Every structure is written in structure tokens, then in C-alpha cells.
Coordinates of C-alpha atoms in Angstrom, one line a residue:
X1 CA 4.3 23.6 -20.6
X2 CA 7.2 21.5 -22.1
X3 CA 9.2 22.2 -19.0
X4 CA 6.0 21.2 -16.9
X5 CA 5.5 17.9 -18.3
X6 CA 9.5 16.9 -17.9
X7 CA 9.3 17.9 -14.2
X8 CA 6.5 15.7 -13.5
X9 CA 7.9 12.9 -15.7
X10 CA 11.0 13.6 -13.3
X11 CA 8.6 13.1 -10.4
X12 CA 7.2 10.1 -11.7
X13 CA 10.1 8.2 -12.1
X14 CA 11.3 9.4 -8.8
X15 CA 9.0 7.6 -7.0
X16 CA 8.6 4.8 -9.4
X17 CA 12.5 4.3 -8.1
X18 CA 11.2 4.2 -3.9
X19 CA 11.9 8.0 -3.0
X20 CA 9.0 10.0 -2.2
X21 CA 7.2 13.5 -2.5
X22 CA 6.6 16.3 0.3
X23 CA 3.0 16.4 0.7
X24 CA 2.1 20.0 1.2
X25 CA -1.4 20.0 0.4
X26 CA -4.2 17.8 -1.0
X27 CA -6.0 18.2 -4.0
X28 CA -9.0 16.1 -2.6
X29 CA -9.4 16.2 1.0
X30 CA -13.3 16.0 1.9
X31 CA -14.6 17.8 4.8
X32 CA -15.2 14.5 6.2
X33 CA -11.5 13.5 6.2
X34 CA -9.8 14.8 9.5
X35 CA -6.2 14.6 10.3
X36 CA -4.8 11.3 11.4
X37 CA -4.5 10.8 15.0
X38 CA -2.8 7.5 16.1
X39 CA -4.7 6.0 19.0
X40 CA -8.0 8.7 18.1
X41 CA -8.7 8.1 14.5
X42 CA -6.7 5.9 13.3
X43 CA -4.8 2.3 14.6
X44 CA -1.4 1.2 12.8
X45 CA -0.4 -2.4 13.0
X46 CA 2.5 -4.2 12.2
X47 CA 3.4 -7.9 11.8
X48 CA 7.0 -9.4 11.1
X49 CA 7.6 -12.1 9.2
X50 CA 11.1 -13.9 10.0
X51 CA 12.5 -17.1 8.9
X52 CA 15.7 -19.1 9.9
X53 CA 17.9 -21.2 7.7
X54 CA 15.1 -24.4 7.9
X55 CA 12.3 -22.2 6.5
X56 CA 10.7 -22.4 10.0
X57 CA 8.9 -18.8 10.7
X58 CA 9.0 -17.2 13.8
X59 CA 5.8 -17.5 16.4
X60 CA 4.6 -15.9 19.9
X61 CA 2.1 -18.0 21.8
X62 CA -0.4 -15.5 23.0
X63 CA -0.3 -13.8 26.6
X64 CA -4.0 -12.0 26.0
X65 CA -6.9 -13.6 27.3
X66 CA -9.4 -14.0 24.6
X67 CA -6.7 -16.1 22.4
X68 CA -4.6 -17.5 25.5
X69 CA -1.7 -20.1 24.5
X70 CA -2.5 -19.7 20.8
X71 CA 0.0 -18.9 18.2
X72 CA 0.5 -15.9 16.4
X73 CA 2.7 -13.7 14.3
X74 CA 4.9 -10.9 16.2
X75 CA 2.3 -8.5 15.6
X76 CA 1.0 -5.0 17.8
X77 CA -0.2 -2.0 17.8
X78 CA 2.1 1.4 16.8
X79 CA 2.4 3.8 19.4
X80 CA 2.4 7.5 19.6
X81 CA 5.4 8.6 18.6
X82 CA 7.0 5.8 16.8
X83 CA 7.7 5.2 13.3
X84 CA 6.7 1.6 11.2
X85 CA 10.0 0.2 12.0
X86 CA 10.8 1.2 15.4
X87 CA 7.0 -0.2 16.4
X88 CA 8.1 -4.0 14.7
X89 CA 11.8 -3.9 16.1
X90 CA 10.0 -3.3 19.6
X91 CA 6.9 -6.2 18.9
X92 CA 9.2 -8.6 17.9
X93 CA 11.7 -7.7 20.9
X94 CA 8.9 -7.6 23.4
X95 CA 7.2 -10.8 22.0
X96 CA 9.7 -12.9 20.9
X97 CA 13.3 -12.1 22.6
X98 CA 14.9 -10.5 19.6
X99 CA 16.7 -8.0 17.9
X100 CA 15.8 -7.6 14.3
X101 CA 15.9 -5.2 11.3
X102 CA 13.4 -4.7 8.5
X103 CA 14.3 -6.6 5.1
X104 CA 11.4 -4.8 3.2
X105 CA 7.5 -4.7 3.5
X106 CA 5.5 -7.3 2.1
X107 CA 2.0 -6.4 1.8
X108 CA -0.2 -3.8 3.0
X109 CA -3.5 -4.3 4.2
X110 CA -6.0 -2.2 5.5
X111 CA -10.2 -1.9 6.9
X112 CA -10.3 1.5 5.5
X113 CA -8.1 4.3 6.8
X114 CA -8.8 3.5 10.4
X115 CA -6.9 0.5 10.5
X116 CA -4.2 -0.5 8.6
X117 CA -1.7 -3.3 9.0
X118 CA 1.5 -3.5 7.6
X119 CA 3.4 -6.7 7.3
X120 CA 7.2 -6.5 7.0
X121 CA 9.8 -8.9 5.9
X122 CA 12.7 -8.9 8.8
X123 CA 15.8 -11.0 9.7
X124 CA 17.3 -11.2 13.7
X125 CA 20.4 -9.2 13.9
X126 CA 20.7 -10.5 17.7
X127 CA 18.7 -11.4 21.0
X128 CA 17.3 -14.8 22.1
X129 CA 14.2 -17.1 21.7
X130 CA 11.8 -15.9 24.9
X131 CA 11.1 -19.1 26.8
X132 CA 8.5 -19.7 29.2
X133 CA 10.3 -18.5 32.0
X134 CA 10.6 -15.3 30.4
X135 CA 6.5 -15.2 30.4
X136 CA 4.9 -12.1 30.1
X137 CA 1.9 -9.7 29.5
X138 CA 3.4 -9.5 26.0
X139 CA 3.2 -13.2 25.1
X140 CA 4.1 -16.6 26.7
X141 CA 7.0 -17.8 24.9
X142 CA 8.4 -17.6 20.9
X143 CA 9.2 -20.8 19.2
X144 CA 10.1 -21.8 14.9
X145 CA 7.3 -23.4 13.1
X146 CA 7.8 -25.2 10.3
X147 CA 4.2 -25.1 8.6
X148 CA 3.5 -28.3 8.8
X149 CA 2.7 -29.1 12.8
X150 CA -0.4 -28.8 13.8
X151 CA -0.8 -25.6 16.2
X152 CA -3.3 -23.7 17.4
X153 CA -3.2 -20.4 15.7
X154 CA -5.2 -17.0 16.6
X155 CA -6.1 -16.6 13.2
X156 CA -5.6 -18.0 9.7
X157 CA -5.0 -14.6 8.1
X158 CA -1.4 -15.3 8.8
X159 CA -0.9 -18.1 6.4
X160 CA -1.1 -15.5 3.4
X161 CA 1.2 -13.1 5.1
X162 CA 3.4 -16.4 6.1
X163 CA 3.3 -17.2 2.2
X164 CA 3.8 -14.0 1.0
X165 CA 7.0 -14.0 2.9
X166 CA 8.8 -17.3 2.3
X167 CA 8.1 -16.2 -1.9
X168 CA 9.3 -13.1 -1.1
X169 CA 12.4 -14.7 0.7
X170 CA 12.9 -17.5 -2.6
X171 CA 12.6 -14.8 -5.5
X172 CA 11.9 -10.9 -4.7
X173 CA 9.0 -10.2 -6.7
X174 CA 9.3 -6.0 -6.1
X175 CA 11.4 -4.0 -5.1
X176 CA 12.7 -3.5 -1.2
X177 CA 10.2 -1.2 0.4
X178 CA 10.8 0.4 3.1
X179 CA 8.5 3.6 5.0
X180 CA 10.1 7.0 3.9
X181 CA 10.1 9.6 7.0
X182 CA 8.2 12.1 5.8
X183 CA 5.3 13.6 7.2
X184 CA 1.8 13.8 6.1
X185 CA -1.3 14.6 7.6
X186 CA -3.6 12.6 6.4
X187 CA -4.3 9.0 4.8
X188 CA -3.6 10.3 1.3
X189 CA -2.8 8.5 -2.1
X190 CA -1.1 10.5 -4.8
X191 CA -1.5 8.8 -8.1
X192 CA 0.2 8.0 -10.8
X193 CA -3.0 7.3 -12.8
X194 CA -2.2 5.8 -16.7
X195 CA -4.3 4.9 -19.1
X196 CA -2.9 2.5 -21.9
X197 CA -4.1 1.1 -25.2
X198 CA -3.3 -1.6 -27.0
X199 CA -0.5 0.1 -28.6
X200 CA 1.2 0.5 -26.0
X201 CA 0.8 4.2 -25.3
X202 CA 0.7 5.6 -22.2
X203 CA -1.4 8.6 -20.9
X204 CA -1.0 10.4 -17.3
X205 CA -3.7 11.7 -15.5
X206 CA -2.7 15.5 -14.4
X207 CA -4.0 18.5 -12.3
X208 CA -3.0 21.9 -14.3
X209 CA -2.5 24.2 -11.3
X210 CA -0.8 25.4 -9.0
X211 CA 1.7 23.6 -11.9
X212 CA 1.2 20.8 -13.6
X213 CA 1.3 18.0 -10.6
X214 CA 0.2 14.0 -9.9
X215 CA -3.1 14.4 -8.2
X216 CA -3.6 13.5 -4.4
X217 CA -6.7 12.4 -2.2
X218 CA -7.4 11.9 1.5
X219 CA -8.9 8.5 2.2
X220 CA -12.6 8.5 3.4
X221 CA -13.2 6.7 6.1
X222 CA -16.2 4.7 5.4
X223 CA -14.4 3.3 2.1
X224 CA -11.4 1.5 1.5
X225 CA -8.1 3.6 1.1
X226 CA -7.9 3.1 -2.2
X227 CA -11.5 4.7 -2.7
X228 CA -9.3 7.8 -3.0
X229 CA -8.7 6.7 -6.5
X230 CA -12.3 6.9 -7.6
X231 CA -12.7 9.9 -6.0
X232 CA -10.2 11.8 -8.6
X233 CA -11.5 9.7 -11.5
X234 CA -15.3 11.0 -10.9
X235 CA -14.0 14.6 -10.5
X236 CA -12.2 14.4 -13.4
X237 CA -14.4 11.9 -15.9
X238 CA -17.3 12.0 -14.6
X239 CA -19.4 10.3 -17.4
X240 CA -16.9 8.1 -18.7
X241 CA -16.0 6.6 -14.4
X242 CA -18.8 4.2 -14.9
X243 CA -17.9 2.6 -18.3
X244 CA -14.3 1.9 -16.4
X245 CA -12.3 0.4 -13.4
X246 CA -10.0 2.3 -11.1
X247 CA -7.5 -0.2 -10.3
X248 CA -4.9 0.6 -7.6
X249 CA -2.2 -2.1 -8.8
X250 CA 0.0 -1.2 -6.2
X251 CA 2.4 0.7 -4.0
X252 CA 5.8 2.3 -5.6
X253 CA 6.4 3.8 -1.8
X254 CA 5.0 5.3 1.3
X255 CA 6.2 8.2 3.9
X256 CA 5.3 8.3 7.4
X257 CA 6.5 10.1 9.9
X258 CA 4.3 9.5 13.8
X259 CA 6.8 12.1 15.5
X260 CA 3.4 14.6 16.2
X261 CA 0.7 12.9 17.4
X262 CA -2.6 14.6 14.8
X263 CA 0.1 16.2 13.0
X264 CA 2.5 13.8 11.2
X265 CA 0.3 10.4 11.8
X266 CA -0.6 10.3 8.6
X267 CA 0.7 8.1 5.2
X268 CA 0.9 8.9 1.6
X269 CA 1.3 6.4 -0.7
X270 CA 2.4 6.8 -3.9
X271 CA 0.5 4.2 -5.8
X272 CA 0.0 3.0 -9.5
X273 CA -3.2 3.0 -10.7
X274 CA -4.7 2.1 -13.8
X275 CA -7.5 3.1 -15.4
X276 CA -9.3 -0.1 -17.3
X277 CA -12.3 0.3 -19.8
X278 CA -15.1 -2.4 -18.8
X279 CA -14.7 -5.1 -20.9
X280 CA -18.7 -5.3 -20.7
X281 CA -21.0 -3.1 -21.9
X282 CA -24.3 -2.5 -22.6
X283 CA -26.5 -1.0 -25.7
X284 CA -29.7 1.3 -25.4
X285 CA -31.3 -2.2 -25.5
X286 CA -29.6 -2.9 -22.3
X287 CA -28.0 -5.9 -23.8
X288 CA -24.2 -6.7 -23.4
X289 CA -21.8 -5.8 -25.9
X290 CA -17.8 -6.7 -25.9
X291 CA -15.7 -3.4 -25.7
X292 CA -13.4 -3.4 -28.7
X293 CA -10.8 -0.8 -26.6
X294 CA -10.2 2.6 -27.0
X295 CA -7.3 4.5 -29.1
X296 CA -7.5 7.4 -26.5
X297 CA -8.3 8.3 -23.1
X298 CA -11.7 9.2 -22.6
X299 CA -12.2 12.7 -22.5
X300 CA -11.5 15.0 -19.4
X301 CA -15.1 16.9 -18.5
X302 CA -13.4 18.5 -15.4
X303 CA -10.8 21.7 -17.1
X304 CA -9.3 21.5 -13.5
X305 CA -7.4 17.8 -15.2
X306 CA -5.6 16.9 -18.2
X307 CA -4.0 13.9 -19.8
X308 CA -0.3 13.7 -20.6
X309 CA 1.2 11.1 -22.9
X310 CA 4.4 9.8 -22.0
X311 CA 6.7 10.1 -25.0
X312 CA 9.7 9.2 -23.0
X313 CA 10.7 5.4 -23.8
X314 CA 12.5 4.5 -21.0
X315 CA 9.8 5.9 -18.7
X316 CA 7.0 4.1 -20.6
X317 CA 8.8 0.8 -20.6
X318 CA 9.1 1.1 -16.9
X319 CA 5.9 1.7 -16.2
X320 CA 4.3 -1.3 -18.9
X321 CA 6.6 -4.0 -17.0
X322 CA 4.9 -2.3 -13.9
X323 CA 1.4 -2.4 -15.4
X324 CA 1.9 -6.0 -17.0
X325 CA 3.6 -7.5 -14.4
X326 CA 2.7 -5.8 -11.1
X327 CA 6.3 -5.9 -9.7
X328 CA 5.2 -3.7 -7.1
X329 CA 4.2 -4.0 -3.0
X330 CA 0.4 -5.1 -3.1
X331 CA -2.2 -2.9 -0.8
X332 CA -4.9 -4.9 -0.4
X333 CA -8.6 -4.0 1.2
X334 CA -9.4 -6.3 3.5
X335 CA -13.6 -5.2 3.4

């Protein structure tokens, strides 16, 4: 068991560090959840975010005609086939004349598994502005915008991504991020589920076989991906899931690979999420009463789970900055 436990602490800070995991299986995979199919089941976007030396970030005036001439984010859909980054190099070249790379992803946001968008930070390694002359079914023209003209913009959900960009750009506040080719056939988190106390100790939520491993759930699609969460926390505490919050704080990385289409569309991310006691509870009177915190982790009920402390100090420390500070790439439900 000893030699169990320093594996998955292994794995732990493995991915804690940006690599990833082979998915081979899932320990949670309703019969509801099928395989992800890009352009069947499921719909991958991705938006760039790119600034030049003035601050000014990077438009397309739209070519579609329900938003014609208004202003927008190089932003599409992924194709069949296609990674995360090859589908943004090709919006941005389509849309706005240029070469680019990826600098890291910013946020993640997603409508369930069905649709999920995900916003990268990029700089232009060549190309040229398109200009109206260059006009096409892709978009009218690119221009810089400084933030502070007035323009006509498809939608205001830019202005966070926008934000979140230009703070990224001033002072990283996570780690560079980038999609891991690897394949996966679903929409799946595996978690690195804690549970801490006020001193500071730090317990792991496990599955004992086949060998002691992080759990993994497939994303239902009528909730939001991070349902998957809740999912292993009522399997595994079933009682105690309502006196707590399943918190997904974050992303540590992702893997996706698009090369099969319904055989390799799908993403795991390997997230960080904590387990919170409600800070509100209630009596047999009903009436609210102040949780004073817990020592311990509540109890497993499920024998399928266990909880691991982590005695490992430099493991622990890593993962209360991560906890405290959530210095990690946001995923965001957008319900």
C-alpha cells in the first residue's frame, strides 16, 4: 500500500506540474454519457486573444449575417480533425490575416459538455492585418482596438476574456497551459479531490482498485462539466455530499487529441477540487448553526473510496498555495 500511495503522489504532482495521464477507462461514465463526436455531440470553440505593443487587442468585423459589420474576437468553430491549436492558428489566419502561436490558455468556459469554448492567449509570429479588400465569408476586415472607442461589438462576453488577457499579459497569474495530445473519449475530469482542515492537513480522495488511482467521471450532459465532481463525491459520501461544497477551483491541464472523429474528440481535465464543509448548518429545529470545521474528512460510506493524507511536505505546500491562491487556469460554467 505504501508503494501505492507514493505512485499516486507521483501522479499527483505530475500533473500539478502541466503533464497529463493516459485515460484508459472511467471510473464514472453513466449510460447516458456517449462518446464525443465533434460536429454530433459536441461543438469546440476557440477565441484568441492578441495584443500589440499599445495594448490594442486584435478584432474581426463580422462577415455573418445576423451580426454583420460588428466586431468580434477571432473566434470559430474546431473542425473534425484538428487539434485546439491548429483550429485558433487557422481562425485567426482566416479572420484576421495572421500567423500566430499560442502563448497559453486563459480561461475555459463551457454550456455543459456540448459546448465548450476555449480562450487562448496568442502573439503573431507573421502575416498581415486583412483589409477590406481582402473581404470575405470569414469576416470583413481585422483592425487594433484600444478599449476605449466606441464600437459595435457582437457581444460583451468578450470584455472578460479581453481582461483576462491583458492581466494575464501584465503578471502571469498560473502557469502556461497549453492542450496535451492525448486522446480521450469522452468529456471526463479526473480529480484531485483534497480535503483540508484548519491545520493545514491535507487529505486525497482515492479509488482502491484496480490500484490505488485519482478518480475520473464523464460529464453529463444536461449539467455543467464540472457536475462530474459531485458525481464522485455522492458515490463516495453520500450522507455527508449535502452538509458540503464540491468546488472545482481549477484546471492543472487538459489532453485532447480530435485526430478520430467519436474516437479521440474528447477532453480530460485534470482539475483541483476541493471539498468545503457548509459554513451553515442547520439543527433538528431547523435553525441555522455556524460550522465550527472539522479535524477529519468525513467518513467514506462507499468501500469502493478511501482517503489519503498527504504526508509529503513539499507536495502539501504545493497544493495549499494552489488551494489558497488559485494560481491555476479557471473553468468556468457559463449556465
Amino acid at each position: 500500500m505504501e508503494k501505492e500511495w507514493r505512485e499516486v503522489e507521483e501522479q499527483v504532482e505530475r500533473l500539478m506540474s502541466g503533464q497529463g495521464s493516459e485515460v484508459t477507462g472511467c471510473d464514472l461514465c453513466p449510460e447516458q454519457c456517449k462518446p464525443a463526436s465533434l460536429k454530433k455531440t459536441v461543438t469546440y470553440i476557440v477565441c484568441a486573444v492578441i495584443f500589440n505593443e499599445k495594448e490594442e487587442v486584435l478584432m474581426v468585423q463580422e462577415a455573418r449575417q445576423d451580426c454583420y459589420k460588428q466586431w468580434y474576437l477571432p473566434a470559430g468553430r474546431v473542425e473534425v480533425g484538428e487539434s485546439l491549436e491548429e483550429a485558433m492558428r487557422r481562425e485567426v489566419k482566416e479572420e484576421a490575416g495572421f500567423d500566430c502561436e499560442p502563448i497559453t490558455l486563459l480561461l475555459i468556459q463551457e454550456q455543459g459538455p456540448q459546448w465548450i469554448r476555449f480562450n487562448f492567449l496568442a502573439k503573431i509570429t507573421g502575416g498581415s492585418l486583412k483589409t477590406l479588400l481582402e473581404a470575405d465569408q470569414e469576416s470583413l476586415q481585422a483592425g487594433w482596438w484600444d478599449r476605449k472607442a466606441v464600437l459595435p461589438l457582437r457581444g460583451r462576453d468578450i470584455i472578460r476574456i479581453i481582461d483576462c488577457g491583458l492581466k494575464y499579459s501584465q503578471e502571469p497569474w498560473h502557469p502556461v497551459t497549453l492542450p496535451l495530445d492525448l486522446s480521450c473519449r469522452h468529456i471526463v475530469q479526473k480529480l484531485i479531490l483534497v480535503f483540508t482542515n484548519a491545520a493545514d492537513k491535507i487529505w486525497l480522495l482515492l479509488i482502491k482498485a484496480p490500484g490505488l488511482h485519482l478518480p475520473s467521471a464523464a460529464a453529463v450532459k444536461t449539467h455543467a462539466v464540472t457536475w462530474a465532481a459531485n458525481m464522485v463525491v455522492q458515490e463516495a459520501l453520500p450522507t455527508a455530499y449535502y452538509d458540503h461544497d464540491v468546488n472545482t477551483l481549477g484546471v492543472f491541464s487538459l489532453q485532447h487529441s480530435g485526430r478520430q472523429q467519436g474516437r479521440t474528440d474528447g477532453v480530460c481535465f485534470n482539475t483541483l477540487v476541493a471539498l468545503v464543509p457548509d459554513r451553515v448548518q442547520r439543527n433538528q429545529d431547523g435553525e441555522k448553526v455556524e460550522s465550527t470545521g472539522m479535524l477529519q474528512p468525513p467518513p467514506v460510506e462507499n468501500p469502493r473510496y478511501l482517503w489519503h493524507e498527504v504526508h509529503k511536505q513539499t507536495l502539501r505546500e504545493k497544493l495549499l498555495e494552489k488551494i489558497k491562491n488559485t494560481s491555476i487556469l479557471p473553468l468556468h460554467s457559463m449556465y
